[in-house]
CSV table of C-alpha atoms in Angstrom, one decimal:
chain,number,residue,atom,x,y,z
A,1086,UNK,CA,31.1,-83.8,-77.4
A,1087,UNK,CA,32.5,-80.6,-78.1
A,1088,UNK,CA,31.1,-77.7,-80.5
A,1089,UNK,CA,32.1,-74.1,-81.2
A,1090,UNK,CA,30.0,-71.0,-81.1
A,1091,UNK,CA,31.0,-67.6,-82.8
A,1092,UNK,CA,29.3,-64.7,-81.1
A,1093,UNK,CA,29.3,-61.1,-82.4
A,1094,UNK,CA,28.5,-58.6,-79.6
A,1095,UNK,CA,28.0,-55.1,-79.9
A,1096,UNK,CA,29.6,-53.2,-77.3
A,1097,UNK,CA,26.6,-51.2,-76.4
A,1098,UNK,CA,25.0,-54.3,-74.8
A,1099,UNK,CA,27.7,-55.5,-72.5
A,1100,UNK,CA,28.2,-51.9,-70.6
A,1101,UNK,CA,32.0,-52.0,-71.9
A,1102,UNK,CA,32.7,-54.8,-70.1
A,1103,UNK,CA,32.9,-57.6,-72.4
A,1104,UNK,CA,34.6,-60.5,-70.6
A,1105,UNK,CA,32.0,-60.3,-68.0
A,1106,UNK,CA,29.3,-60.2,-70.3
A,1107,UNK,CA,30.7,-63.1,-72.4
A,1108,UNK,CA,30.8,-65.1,-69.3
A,1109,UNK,CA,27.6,-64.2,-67.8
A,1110,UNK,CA,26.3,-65.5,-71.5
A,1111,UNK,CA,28.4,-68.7,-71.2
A,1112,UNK,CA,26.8,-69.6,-67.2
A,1113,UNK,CA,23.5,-69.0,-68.8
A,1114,UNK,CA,24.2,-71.9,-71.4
A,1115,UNK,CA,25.6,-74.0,-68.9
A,1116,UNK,CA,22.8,-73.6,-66.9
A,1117,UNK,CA,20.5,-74.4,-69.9
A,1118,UNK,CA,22.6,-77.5,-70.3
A,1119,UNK,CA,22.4,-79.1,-66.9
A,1120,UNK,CA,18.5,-77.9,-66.9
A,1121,UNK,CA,17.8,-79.8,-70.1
A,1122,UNK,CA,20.4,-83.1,-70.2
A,1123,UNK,CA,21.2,-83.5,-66.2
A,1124,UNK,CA,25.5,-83.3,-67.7
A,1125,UNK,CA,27.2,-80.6,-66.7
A,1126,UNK,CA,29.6,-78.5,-69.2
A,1127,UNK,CA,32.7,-76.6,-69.5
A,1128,UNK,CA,33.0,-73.5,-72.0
A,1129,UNK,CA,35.9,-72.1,-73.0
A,1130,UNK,CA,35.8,-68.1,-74.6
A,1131,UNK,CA,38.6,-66.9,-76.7
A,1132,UNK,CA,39.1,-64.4,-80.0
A,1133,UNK,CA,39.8,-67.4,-81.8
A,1134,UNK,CA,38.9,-71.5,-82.4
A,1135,UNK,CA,42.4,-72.4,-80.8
A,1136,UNK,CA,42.5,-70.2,-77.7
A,1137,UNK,CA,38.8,-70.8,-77.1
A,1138,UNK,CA,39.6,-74.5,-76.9
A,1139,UNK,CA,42.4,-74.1,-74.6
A,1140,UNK,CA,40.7,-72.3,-72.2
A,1141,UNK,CA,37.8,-75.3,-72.4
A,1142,UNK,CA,40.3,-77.7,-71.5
A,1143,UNK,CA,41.7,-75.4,-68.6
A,1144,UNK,CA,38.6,-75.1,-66.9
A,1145,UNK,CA,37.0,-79.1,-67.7
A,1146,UNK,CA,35.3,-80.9,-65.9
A,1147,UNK,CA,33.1,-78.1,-64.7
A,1148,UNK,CA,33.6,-74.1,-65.5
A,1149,UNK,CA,33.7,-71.5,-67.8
A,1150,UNK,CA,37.3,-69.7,-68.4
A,1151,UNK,CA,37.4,-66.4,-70.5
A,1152,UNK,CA,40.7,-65.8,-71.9
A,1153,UNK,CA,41.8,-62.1,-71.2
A,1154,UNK,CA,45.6,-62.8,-72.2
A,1155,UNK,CA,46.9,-65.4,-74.6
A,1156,UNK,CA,50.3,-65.2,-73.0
A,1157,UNK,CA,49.0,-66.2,-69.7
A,1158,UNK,CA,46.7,-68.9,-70.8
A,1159,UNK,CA,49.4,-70.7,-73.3
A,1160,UNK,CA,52.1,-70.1,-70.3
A,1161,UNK,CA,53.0,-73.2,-69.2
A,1162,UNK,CA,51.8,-75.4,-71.7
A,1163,UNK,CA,53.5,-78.5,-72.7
A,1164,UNK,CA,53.6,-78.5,-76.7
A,1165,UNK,CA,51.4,-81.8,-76.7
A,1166,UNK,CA,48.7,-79.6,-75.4
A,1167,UNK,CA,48.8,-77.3,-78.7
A,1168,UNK,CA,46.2,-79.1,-81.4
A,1169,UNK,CA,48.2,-81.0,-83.9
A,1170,UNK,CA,50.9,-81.6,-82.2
A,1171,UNK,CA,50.5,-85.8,-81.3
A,1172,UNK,CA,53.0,-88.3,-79.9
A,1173,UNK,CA,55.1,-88.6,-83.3
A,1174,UNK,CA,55.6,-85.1,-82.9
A,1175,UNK,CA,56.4,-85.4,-79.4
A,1176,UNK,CA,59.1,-87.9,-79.8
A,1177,UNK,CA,60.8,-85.6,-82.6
A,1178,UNK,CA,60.5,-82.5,-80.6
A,1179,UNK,CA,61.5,-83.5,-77.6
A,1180,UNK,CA,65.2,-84.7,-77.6
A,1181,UNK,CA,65.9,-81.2,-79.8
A,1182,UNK,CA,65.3,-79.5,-76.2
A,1183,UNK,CA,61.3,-78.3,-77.7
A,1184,UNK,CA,59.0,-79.4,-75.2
A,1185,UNK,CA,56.8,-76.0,-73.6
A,1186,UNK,CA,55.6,-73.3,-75.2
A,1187,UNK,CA,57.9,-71.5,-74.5
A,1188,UNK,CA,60.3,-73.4,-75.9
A,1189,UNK,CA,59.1,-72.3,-78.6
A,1190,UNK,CA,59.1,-68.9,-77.8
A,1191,UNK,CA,62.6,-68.9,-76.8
A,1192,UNK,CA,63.6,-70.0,-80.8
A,1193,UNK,CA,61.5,-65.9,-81.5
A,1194,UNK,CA,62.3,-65.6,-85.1
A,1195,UNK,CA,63.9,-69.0,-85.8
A,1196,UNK,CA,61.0,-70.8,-84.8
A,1197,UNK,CA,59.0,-71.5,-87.9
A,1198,UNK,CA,63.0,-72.7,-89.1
A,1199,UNK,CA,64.5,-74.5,-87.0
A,1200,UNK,CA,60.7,-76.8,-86.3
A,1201,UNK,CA,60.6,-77.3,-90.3
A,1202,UNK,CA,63.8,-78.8,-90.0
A,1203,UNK,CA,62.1,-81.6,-87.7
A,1204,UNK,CA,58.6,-81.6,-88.1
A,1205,UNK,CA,58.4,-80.3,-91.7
A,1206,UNK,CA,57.8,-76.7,-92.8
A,1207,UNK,CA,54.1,-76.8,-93.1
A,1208,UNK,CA,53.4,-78.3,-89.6
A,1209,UNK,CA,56.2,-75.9,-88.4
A,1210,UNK,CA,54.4,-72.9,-89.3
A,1211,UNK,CA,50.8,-73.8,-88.2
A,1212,UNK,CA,52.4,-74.9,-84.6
A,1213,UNK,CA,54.5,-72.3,-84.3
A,1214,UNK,CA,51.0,-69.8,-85.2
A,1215,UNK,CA,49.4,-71.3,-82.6
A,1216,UNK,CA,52.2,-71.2,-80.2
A,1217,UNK,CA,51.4,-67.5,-80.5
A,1218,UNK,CA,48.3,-67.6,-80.1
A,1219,UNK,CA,47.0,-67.2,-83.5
A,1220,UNK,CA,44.6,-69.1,-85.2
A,1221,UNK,CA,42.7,-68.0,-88.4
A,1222,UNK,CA,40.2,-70.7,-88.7
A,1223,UNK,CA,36.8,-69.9,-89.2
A,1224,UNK,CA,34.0,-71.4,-87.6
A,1225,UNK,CA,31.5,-73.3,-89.7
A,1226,UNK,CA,28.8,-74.9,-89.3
A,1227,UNK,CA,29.0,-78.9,-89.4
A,1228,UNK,CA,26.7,-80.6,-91.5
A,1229,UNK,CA,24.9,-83.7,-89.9
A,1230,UNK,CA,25.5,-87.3,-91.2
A,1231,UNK,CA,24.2,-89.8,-88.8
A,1232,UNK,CA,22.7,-89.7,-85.4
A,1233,UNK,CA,24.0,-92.1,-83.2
A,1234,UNK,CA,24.7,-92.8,-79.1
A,1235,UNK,CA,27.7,-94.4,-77.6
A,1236,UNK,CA,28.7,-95.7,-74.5
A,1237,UNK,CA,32.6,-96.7,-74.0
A,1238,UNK,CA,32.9,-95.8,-70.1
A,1239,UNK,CA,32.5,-97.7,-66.9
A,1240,UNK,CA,30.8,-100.9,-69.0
A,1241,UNK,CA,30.6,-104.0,-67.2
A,1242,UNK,CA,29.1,-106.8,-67.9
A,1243,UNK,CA,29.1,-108.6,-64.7
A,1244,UNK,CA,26.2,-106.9,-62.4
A,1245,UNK,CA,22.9,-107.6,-63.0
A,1246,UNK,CA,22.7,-105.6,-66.2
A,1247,UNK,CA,23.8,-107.2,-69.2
A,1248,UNK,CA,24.3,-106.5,-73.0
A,1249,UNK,CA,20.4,-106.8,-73.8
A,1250,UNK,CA,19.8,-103.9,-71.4
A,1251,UNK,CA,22.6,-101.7,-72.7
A,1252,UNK,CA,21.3,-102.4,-76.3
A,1253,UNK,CA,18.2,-101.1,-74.8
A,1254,UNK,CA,19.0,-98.4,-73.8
A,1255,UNK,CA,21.7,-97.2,-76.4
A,1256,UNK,CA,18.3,-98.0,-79.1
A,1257,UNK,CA,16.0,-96.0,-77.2
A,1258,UNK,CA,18.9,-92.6,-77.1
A,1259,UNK,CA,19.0,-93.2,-81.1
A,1260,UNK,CA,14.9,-93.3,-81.4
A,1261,UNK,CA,15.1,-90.1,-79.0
A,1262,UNK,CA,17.8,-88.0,-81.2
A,1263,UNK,CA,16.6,-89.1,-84.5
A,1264,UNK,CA,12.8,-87.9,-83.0
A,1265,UNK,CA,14.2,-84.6,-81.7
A,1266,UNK,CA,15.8,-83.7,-85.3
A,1267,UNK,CA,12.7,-85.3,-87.4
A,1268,UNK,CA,14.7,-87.7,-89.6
A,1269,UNK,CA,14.5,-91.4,-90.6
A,1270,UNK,CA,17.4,-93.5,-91.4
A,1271,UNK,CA,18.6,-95.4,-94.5
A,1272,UNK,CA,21.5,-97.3,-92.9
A,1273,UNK,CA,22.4,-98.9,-89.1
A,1274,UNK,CA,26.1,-99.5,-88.1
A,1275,UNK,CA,26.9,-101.5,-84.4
A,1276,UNK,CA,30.2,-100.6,-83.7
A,1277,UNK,CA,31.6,-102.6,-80.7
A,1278,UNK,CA,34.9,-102.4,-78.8
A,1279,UNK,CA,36.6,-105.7,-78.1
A,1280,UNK,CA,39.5,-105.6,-75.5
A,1281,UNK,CA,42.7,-106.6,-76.7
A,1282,UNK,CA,43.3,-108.2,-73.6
A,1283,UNK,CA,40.9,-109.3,-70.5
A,1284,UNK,CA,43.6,-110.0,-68.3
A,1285,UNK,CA,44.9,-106.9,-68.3
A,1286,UNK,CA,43.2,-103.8,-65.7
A,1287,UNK,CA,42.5,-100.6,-67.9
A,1288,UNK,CA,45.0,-98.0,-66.9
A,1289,UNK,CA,42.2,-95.7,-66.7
A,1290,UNK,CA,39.6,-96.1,-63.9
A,1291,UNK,CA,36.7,-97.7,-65.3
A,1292,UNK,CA,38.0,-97.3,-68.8
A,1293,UNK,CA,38.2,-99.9,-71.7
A,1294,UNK,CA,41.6,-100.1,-72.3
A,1295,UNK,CA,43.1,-101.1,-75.6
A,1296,UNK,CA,40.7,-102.8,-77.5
A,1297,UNK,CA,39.4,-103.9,-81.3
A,1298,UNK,CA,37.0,-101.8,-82.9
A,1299,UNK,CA,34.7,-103.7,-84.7
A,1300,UNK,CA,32.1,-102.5,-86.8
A,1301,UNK,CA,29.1,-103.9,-89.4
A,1302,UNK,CA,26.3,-101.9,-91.2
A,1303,UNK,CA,23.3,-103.1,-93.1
């Protein structure tokens, strides 16, 4: 559900005032998007892959966010916000006082250092890049290799629609996608989420909770 964009903008069409033209671009899209789907969309605009998603993320479930500043928009931050940086991370970082961003900052030359020494040096430097800001990564385009549809929130079972009508419907999304990009298919997978435990209440309103994931192909 997500999907970066690289634009290249000359100068002379945005009247020197390219953060307003970037996000007059970006309302237009999102426009184009609720027009087209009925789902609304949050875009994120940054120099880079790392800042653009930040600023996504900032503005979800609804907006558009340009980011004018790195500083300000990575101000504040926890470090488990920064990509590649998960809950075994986390747990190592955290009783060496590294929590924020600006934790981080706060280390200035030592960083890359003294975060090798607990996370490893590789992981180090790439956190500590994008700690700053700065993210090299180029933006390429995906190559598709399957169509599908999913549907993992607010599924219950016990209203008067039941798993034949979500098949259904999931079947006739597929049929729809795989129309719209003019393939056939050589291979069908049913993935299905089990919950681990039905007595339990998901955490997370409507959600699934923990669960199995079960999947077969033919």
């Amino acid at each position: 559900d997500e999907a970066y964009v690289e634009v290249n903008i000359d100068p002379n069409d945005c009247n020197n005032d390219i953060y307003d033209f970037v996000k007059s671009l970006a309302e237009h899209i999102r426009a184009d998007i609720v027009k087209k789907t009925e789902c609304t969309a949050s875009i994120g605009i940054g120099p880079n892959k790392l800042l653009a998603k930040l600023a996504a993320d900032k503005i979800k479930p609804n907006g558009c966010y340009v980011c004018r500043d790195w500083k300000e928009l990575l101000r504040g931050l926890d470090l488990r916000d920064i990509p590649g940086v998960g809950w075994k991370s986390e747990r190592k970082l955290e009783p060496c006082g590294l929590r924020t961003v600006a934790d981080v900052w706060d280390l200035n030359d030592e960083a890359e250092t003294v975060l090798g020494e607990i996370i490893g040096l590789g992981n180090a430097q790439k956190i500590v890049k994008y700690c700053f800001g700065k993210d090299d990564r180029p933006v390429t385009p995906a190559v598709r290799k399957s169509i599908g549809a999913e549907c993992n929130y607010g599924v219950r079972f016990d209203g008067p629609y039941g798993v034949d009508y979500m098949m259904q419907g999931l079947a006739k999304e597929v049929e729809t996608r795989m129309a719209g990009a003019e393939i056939r298919g050589s291979k069908l997978t049913l993935k299905v989420m089990k919950s681990k435990d039905t007595t339990k209440v998901p955490g997370k309103f409507l959600g699934h909770g923990s669960c199995h994931n079960l999947s077969k192909s033919i």
